[in-house]
Short mmCIF file of C-alpha atoms and ligand atoms in Angstrom, two decimals:
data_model
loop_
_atom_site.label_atom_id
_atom_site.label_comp_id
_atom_site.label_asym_id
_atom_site.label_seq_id
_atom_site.Cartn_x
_atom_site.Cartn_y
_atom_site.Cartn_z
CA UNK A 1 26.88 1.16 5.47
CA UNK A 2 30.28 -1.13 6.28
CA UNK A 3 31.05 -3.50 3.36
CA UNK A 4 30.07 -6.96 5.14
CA UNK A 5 32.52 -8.83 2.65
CA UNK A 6 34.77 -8.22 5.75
CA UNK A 7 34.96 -11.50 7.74
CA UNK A 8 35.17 -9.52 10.67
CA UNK A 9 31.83 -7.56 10.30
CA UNK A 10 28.77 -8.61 12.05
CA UNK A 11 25.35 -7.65 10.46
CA UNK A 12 22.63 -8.54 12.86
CA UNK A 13 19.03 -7.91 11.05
CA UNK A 14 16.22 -6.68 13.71
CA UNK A 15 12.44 -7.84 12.30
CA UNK A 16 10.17 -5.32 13.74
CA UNK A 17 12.84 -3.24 14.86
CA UNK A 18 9.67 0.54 15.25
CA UNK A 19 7.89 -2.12 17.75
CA UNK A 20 7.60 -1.86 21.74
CA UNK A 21 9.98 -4.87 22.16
CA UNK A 22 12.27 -3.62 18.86
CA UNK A 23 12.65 0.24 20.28
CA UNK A 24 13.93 -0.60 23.50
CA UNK A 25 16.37 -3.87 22.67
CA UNK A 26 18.07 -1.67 19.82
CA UNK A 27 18.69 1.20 22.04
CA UNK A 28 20.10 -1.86 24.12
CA UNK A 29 21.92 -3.32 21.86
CA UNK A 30 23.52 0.10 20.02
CA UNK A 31 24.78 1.20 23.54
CA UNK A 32 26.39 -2.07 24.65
CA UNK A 33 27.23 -4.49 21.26
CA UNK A 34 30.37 -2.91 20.58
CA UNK A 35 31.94 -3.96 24.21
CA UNK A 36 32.03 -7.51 23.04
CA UNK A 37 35.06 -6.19 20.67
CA UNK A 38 38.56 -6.11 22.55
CA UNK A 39 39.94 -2.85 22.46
CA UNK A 40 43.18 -3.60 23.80
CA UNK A 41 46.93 -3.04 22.28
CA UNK A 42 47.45 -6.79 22.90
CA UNK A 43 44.51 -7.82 21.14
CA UNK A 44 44.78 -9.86 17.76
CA UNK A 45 44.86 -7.39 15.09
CA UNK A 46 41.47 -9.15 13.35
CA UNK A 47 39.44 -8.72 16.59
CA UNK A 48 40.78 -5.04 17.06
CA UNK A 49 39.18 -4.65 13.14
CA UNK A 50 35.57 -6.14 14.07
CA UNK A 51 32.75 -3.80 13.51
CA UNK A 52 28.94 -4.41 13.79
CA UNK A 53 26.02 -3.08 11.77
CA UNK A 54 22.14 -3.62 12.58
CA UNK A 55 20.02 -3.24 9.91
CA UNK A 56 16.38 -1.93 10.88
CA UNK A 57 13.60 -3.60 9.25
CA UNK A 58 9.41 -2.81 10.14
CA UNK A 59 6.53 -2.17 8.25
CA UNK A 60 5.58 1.38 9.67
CA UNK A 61 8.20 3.16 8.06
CA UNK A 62 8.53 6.58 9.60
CA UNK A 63 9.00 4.35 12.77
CA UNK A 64 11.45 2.56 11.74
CA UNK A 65 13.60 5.58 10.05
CA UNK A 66 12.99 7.44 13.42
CA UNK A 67 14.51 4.85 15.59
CA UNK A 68 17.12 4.57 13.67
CA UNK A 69 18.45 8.19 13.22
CA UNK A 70 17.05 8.48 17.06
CA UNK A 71 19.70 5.48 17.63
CA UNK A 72 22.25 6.73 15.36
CA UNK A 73 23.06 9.78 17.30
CA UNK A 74 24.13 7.34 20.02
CA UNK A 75 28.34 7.61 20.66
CA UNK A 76 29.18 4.02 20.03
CA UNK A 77 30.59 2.61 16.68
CA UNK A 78 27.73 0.19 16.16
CA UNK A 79 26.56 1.16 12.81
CA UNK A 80 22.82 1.36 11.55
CA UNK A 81 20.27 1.17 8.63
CA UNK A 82 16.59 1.51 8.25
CA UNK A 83 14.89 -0.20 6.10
CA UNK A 84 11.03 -0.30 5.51
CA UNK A 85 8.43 -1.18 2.60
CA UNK A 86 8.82 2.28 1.51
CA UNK A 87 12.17 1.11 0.01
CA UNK A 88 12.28 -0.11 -3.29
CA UNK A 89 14.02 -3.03 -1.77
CA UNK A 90 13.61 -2.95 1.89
CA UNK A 91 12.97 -6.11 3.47
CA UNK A 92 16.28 -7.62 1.00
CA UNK A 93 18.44 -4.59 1.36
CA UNK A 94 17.98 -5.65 5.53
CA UNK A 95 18.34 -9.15 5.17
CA UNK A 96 20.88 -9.36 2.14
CA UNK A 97 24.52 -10.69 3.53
CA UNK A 98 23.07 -10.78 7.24
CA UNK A 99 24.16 -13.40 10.04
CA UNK A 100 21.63 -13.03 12.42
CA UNK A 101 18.31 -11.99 12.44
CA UNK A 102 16.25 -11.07 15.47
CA UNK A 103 12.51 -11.06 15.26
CA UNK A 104 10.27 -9.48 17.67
CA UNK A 105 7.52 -8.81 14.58
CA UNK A 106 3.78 -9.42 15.18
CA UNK A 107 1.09 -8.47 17.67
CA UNK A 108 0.87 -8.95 20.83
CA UNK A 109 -1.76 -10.14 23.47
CA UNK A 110 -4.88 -8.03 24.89
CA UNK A 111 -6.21 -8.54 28.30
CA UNK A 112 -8.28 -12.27 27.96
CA UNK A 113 -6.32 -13.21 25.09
CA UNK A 114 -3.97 -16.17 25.02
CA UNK A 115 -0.57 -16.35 23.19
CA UNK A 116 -2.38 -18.85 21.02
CA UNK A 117 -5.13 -16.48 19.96
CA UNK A 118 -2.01 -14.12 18.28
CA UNK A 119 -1.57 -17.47 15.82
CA UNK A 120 -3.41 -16.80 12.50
CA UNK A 121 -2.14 -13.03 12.15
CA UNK A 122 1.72 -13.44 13.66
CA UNK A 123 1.85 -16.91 11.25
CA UNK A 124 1.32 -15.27 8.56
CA UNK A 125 3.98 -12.52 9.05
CA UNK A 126 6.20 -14.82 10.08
CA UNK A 127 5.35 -17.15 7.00
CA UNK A 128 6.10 -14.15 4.70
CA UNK A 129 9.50 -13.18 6.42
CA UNK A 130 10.31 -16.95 5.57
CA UNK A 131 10.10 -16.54 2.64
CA UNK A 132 12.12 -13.32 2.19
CA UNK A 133 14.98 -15.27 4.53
CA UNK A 134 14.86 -18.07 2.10
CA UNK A 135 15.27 -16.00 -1.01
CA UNK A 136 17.99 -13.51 0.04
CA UNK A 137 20.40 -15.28 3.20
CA UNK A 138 22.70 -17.94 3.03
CA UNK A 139 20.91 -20.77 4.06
CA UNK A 140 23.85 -22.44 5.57
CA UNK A 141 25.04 -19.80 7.99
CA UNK A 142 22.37 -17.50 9.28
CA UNK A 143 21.07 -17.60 12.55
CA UNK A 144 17.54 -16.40 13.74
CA UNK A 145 16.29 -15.57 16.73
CA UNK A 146 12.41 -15.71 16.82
CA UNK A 147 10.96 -13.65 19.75
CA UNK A 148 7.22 -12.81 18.03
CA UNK A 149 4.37 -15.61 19.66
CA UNK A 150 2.84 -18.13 20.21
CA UNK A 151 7.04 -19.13 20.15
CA UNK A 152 5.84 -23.19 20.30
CA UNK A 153 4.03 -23.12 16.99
CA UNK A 154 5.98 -20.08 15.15
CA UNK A 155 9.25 -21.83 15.46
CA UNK A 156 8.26 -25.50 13.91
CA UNK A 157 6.36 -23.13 10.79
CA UNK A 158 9.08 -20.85 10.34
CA UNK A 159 11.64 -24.01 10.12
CA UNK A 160 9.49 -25.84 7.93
CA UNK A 161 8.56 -22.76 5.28
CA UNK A 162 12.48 -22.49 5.37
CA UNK A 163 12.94 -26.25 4.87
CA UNK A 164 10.61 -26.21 1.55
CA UNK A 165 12.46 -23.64 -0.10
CA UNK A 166 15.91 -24.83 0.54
CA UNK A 167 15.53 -29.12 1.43
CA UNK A 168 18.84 -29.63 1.84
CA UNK A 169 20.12 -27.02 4.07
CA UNK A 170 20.36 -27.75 7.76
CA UNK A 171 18.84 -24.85 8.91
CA UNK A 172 16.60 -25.92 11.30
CA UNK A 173 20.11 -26.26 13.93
CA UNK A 174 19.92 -22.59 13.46
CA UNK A 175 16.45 -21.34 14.38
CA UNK A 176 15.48 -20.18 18.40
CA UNK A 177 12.84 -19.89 20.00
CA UNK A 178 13.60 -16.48 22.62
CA UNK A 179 12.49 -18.08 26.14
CA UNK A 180 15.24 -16.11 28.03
CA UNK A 181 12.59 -14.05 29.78
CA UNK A 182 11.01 -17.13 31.68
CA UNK A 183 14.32 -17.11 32.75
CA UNK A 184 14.96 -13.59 33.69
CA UNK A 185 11.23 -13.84 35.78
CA UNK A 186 12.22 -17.05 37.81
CA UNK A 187 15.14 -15.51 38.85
CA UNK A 188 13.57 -11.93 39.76
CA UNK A 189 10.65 -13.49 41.62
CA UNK A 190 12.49 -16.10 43.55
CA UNK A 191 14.66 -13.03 44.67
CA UNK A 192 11.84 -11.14 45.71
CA UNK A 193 10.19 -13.89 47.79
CA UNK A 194 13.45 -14.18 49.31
CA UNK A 195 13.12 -10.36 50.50
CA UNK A 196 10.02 -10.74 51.42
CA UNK A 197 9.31 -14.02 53.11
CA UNK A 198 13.23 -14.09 54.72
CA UNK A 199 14.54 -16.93 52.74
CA UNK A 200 18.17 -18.34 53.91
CA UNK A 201 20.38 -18.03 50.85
CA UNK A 202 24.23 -19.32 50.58
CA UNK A 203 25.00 -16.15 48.05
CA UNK A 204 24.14 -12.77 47.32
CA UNK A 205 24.13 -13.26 43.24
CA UNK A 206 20.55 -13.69 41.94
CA UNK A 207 19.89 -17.16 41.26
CA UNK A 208 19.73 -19.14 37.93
CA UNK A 209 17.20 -21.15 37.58
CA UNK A 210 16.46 -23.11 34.28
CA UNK A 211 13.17 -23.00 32.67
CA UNK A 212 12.50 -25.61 29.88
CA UNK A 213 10.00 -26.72 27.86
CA UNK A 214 7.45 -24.06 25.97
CA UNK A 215 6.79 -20.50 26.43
CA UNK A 216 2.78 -20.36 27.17
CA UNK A 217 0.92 -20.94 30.49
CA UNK A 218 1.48 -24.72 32.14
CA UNK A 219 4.05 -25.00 29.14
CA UNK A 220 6.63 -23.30 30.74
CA UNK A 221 8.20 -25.73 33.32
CA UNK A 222 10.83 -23.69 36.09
CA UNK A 223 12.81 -26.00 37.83
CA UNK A 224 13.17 -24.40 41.50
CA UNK A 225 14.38 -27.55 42.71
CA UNK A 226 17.74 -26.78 40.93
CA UNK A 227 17.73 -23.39 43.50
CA UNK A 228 20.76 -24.90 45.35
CA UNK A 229 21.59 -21.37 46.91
CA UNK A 230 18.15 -21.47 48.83
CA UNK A 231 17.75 -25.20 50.31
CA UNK A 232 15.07 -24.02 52.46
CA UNK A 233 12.04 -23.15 50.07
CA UNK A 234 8.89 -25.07 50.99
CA UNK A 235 6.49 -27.03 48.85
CA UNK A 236 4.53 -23.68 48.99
CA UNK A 237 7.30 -21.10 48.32
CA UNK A 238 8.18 -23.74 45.14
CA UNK A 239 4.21 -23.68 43.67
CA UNK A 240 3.77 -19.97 44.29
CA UNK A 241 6.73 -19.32 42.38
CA UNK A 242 6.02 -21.54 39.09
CA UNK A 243 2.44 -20.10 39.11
CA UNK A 244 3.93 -16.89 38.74
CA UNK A 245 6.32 -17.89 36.25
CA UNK A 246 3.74 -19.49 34.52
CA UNK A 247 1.18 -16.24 34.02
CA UNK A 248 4.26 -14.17 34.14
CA UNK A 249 3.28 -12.42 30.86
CA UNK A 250 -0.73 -12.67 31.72
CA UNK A 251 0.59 -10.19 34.91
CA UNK A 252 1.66 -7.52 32.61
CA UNK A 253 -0.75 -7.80 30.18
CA UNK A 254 -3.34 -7.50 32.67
CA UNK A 255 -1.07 -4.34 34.12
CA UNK A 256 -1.16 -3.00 30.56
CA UNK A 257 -5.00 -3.00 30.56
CA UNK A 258 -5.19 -3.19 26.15
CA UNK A 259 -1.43 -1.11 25.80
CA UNK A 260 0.16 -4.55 24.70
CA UNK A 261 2.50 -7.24 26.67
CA UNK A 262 6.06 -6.85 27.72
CA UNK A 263 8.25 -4.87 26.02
CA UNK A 264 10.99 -3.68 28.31
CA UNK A 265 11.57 -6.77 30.13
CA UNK A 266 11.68 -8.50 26.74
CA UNK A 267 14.20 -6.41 25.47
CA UNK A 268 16.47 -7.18 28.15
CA UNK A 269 16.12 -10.83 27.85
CA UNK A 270 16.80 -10.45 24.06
CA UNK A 271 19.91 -8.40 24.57
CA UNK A 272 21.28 -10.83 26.85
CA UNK A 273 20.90 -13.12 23.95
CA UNK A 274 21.93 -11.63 21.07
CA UNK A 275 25.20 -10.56 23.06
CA UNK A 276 25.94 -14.25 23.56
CA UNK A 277 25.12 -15.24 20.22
CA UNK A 278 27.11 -11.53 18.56
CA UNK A 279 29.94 -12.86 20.56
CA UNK A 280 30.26 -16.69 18.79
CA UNK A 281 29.40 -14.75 15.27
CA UNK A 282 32.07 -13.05 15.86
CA UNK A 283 34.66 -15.77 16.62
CA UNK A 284 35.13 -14.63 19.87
CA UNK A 285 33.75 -18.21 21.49
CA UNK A 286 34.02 -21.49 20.05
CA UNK A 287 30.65 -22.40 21.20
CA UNK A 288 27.91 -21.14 23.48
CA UNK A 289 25.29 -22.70 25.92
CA UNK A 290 21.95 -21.27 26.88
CA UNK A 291 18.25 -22.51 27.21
CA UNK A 292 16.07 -22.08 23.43
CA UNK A 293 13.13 -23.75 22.36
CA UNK A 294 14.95 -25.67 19.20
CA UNK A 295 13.77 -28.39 16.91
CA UNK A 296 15.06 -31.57 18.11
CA UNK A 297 14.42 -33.37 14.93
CA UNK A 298 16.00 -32.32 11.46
CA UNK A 299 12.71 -32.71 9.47
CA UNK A 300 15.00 -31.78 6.08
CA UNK A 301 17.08 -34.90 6.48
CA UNK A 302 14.75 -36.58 8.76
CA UNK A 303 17.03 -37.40 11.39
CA UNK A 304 17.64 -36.44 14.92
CA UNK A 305 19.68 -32.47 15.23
CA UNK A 306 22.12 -34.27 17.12
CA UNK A 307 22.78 -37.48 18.60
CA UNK A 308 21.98 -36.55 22.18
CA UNK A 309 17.97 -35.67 20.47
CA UNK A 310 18.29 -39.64 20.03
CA UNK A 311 17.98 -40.03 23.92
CA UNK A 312 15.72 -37.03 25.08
CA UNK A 313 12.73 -37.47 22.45
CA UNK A 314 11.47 -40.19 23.82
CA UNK A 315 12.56 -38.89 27.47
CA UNK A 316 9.92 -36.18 26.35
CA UNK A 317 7.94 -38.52 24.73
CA UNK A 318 8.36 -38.22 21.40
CA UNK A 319 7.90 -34.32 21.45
CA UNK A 320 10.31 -32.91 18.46
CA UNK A 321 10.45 -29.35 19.77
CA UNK A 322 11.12 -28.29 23.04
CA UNK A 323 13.12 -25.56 25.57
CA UNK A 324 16.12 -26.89 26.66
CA UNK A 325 20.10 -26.15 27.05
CA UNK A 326 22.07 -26.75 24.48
CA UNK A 327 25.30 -25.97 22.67
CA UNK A 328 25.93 -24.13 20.04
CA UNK A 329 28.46 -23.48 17.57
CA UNK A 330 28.83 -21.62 14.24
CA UNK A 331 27.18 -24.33 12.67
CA UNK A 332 24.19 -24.07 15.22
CA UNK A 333 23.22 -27.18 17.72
CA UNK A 334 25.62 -29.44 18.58
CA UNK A 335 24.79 -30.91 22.01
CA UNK A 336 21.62 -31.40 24.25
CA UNK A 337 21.63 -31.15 27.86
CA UNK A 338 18.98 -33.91 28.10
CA UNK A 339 20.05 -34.72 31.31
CA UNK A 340 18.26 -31.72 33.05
CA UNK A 341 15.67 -34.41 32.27
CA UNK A 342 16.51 -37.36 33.95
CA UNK A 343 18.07 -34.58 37.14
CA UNK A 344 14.20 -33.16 37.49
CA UNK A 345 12.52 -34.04 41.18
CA UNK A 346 10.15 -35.85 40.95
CA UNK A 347 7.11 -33.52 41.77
CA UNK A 348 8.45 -31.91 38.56
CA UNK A 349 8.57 -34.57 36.51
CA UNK A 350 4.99 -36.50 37.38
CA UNK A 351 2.76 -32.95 37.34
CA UNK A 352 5.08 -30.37 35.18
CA UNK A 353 6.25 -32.56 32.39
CA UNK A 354 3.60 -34.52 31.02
CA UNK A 355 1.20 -31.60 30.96
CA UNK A 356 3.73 -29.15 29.07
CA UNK A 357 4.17 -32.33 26.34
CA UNK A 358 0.80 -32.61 25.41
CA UNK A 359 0.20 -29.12 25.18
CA UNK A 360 3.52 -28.51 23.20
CA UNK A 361 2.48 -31.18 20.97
CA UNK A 362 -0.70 -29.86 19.97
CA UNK A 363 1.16 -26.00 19.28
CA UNK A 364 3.72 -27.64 16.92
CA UNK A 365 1.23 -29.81 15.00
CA UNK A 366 -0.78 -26.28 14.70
CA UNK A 367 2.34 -24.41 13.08
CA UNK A 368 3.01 -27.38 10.59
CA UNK A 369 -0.19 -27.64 9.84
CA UNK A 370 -0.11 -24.13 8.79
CA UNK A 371 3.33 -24.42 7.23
CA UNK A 372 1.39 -27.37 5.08
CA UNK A 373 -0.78 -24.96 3.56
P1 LIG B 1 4.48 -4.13 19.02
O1 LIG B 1 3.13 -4.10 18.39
O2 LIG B 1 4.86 -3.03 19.93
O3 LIG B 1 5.60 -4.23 17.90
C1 LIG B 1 5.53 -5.12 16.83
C2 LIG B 1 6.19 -4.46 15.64
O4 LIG B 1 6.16 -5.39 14.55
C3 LIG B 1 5.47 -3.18 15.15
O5 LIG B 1 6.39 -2.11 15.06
C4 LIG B 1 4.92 -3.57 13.80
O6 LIG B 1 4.89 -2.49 12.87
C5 LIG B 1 5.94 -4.63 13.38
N1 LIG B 1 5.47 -5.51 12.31
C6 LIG B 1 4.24 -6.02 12.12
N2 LIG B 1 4.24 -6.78 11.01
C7 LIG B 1 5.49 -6.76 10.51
C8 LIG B 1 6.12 -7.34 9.39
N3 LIG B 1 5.45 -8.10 8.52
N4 LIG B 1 7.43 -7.11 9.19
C9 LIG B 1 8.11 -6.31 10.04
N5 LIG B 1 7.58 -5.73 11.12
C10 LIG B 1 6.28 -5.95 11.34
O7 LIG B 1 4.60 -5.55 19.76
P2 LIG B 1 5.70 -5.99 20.85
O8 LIG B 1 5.19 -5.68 22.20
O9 LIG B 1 7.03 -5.46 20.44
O10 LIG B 1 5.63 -7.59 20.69
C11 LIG B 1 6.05 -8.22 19.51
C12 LIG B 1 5.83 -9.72 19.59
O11 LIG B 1 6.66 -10.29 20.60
C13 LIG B 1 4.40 -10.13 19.96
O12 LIG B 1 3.99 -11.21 19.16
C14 LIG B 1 4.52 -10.56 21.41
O13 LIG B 1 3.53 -11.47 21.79
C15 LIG B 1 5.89 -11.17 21.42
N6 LIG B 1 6.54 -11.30 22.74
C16 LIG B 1 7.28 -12.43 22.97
C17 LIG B 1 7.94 -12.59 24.17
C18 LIG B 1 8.77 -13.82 24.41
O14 LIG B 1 9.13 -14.07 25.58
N7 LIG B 1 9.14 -14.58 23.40
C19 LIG B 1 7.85 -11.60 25.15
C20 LIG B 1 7.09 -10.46 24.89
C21 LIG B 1 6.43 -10.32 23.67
C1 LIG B 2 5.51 -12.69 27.88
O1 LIG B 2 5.78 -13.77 28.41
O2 LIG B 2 5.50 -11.62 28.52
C2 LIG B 2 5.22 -12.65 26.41
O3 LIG B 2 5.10 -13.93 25.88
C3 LIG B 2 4.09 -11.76 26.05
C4 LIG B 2 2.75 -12.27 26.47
O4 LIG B 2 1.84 -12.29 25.63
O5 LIG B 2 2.58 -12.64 27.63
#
């Protein structure tokens, strides 16, 4: 394994790396993290000498060891490590000098379940890891990704357990919430209506449209009115396509029938993200901009993340964690996007908002409560 003493190496730690979602983003992330790196004559010198290394952590450890010789016979210079509780020092030796861990650990949904009913057993794995993050990384550098669910009440207990090990430490700019694949299914399923039903479109790119707010059922506000490259979609086209947005997951779970939730979609929409976020580790952008569910509200130093959280908690009314875009640097949120607030149409804002609030509300107060414990 590289020596990560090297300001140019990269370790990105993968919780629950034997899983569905784990297998398929590591073979994702093995095969493409390494184009990120310049590999040009003209390049600086110190980018030419980058190299990554993801470490493998999960608790079935043939699994784990598996994927990663599986992974390791794969030509790219990525580097790898398993690690499992078989090792005398597992979970440390994967999270010891890391810079950004990626956890898709926990259980996932059966058909009639909600996300919510996966709280009580993915807390308390996710309560343990905390506790392993705040004994072995540095506290004022690390970045974590959190895919496992329900993401609206994981995030607020995982930043709080971190919080009451290390008070001082501004961590909580640091910690995502993984909502990319709301995302990645507006965009797919407004392109597929527009095959099917004939929509007039300006481009051929697949659209982007932002999805804020939580990542469970009603929740999970898509904002098709920002669909400028298809000004024709009616009322109906627009409610079709946030219903399915909205039971998104329920649609593969149900496909699924009892064989778990989405795993290959997932993995996509986490590779897209840790390649953004691999890329500002490795000082090859300044900052970065993307849509997370993020704490809004420093709970450590009990003051806003940034100033711009100042003008959209009460624009969310008073709601302290929420999916939005923001900016990020090396020191982790910098800047809100609050405006996507005040830019919402109206039908969005009166039936959308206030619903996702008080729902979100209730799922954070259920993860501190927990975190109080
Ligand atoms: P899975 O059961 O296939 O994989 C989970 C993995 O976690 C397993 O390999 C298991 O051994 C491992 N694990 C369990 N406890 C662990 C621990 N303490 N430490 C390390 N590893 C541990 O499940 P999956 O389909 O990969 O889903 C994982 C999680 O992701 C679920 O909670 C699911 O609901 C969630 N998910 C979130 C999104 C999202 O958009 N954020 C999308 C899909 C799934
Ligand atoms: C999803 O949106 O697919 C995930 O959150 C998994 C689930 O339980 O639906």
């Amino acid at each position: 394994m590289p020596s990560f003493v090297d300001s140019n190496a990269l370790k990105i730690s993968i919780i629950g790396a034997a899983g569905g979602i784990g297998q398929a983003m590591c073979l994702l992330l093995k095969a493409q993290l390494h184009t990120l790196i310049p590999n040009d004559a003209n390049s600086d010198p110190k980018e030419m000498n980058m190299h990554i290394h993801m470490a493998l952590y999960d608790v079935n450890n043939d699994a784990v060891r598996g994927v990663a010789t599986d992974l390791s016979h794969i030509d790219t210079p990525v580097t790898l490590s398993s690690h499992s509780p078989n090792d005398a020092e597992g979970l440390r030796d994967c999270l010891i000098d890391t810079d950004l861990i990626v956890v898709p650990a926990g259980f996932p949904r059966k058909p009639g379940m909600t996300r919510d009913d996966l709280f009580i057993k993915n807390a308390e794995i996710i309560s343990g890891l905390a506790d392993n993050i705040a004994a072995y990384c540095d506290m004022s550098k690390i970045f974590i990704l959190l895919i496992s669910n329900p993401v609206n009440s994981l995030i607020p207990l995982m930043g709080q357990r971190l919080v009451h090990h290390h008070p001082s430490s501004d961590i909580e700019r640091r910690i995502m919430g993984v909502t990319k694949l709301d995302i990645v299914r507006a965009s797919t399923f407004l392109h597929q209506l527009s095959i099917t039903d004939g929509i007039e479109k300006r481009t051929n790119n697949m659209p982007e449209i932002p999805v804020i707010g939580g990542h469970s059922g009603d929740t999970i506000i898509p904002l098709f009115s920002r669909a400028k490259i298809y000004p024709k979609l009616s009322r109906a086209q627009i409610k079709y396509l946030i219903h399915r947005v909205q039971t998104g997951g329920d649609e593969v779970v149900k496909a699924k029938n009892g064989q778990g939730s989405a795993t290959l979609s997932m993995a996509l929409a986490a590779h897209k993200v840790v390649m953004k976020f691999s890329s500002l580790l490795l000082g090859l952008r300044k900052s970065i901009h993307g849509i997370y569910y993020v704490s809004l509200w420093s709970h450590s130093k009990n003051q806003p993340i940034c100033s711009d959280s100042n003008i959209l908690i009460p624009l969310i009314d008073g709601c302290k964690y929420f999916a939005i875009p923001v900016y990020i640097n090396k020191q982790g949120t910098y800047a809100i996007e609050y405006q996507i607030i005040e830019k919402m149409a109206d039908f969005e804002r009166s039936s959308l908002l206030p619903n996702s609030i008080s729902k979100i509300k209730a799922n954070i107060e259920t993860g501190l409560a927990y975190s109080r414990q």
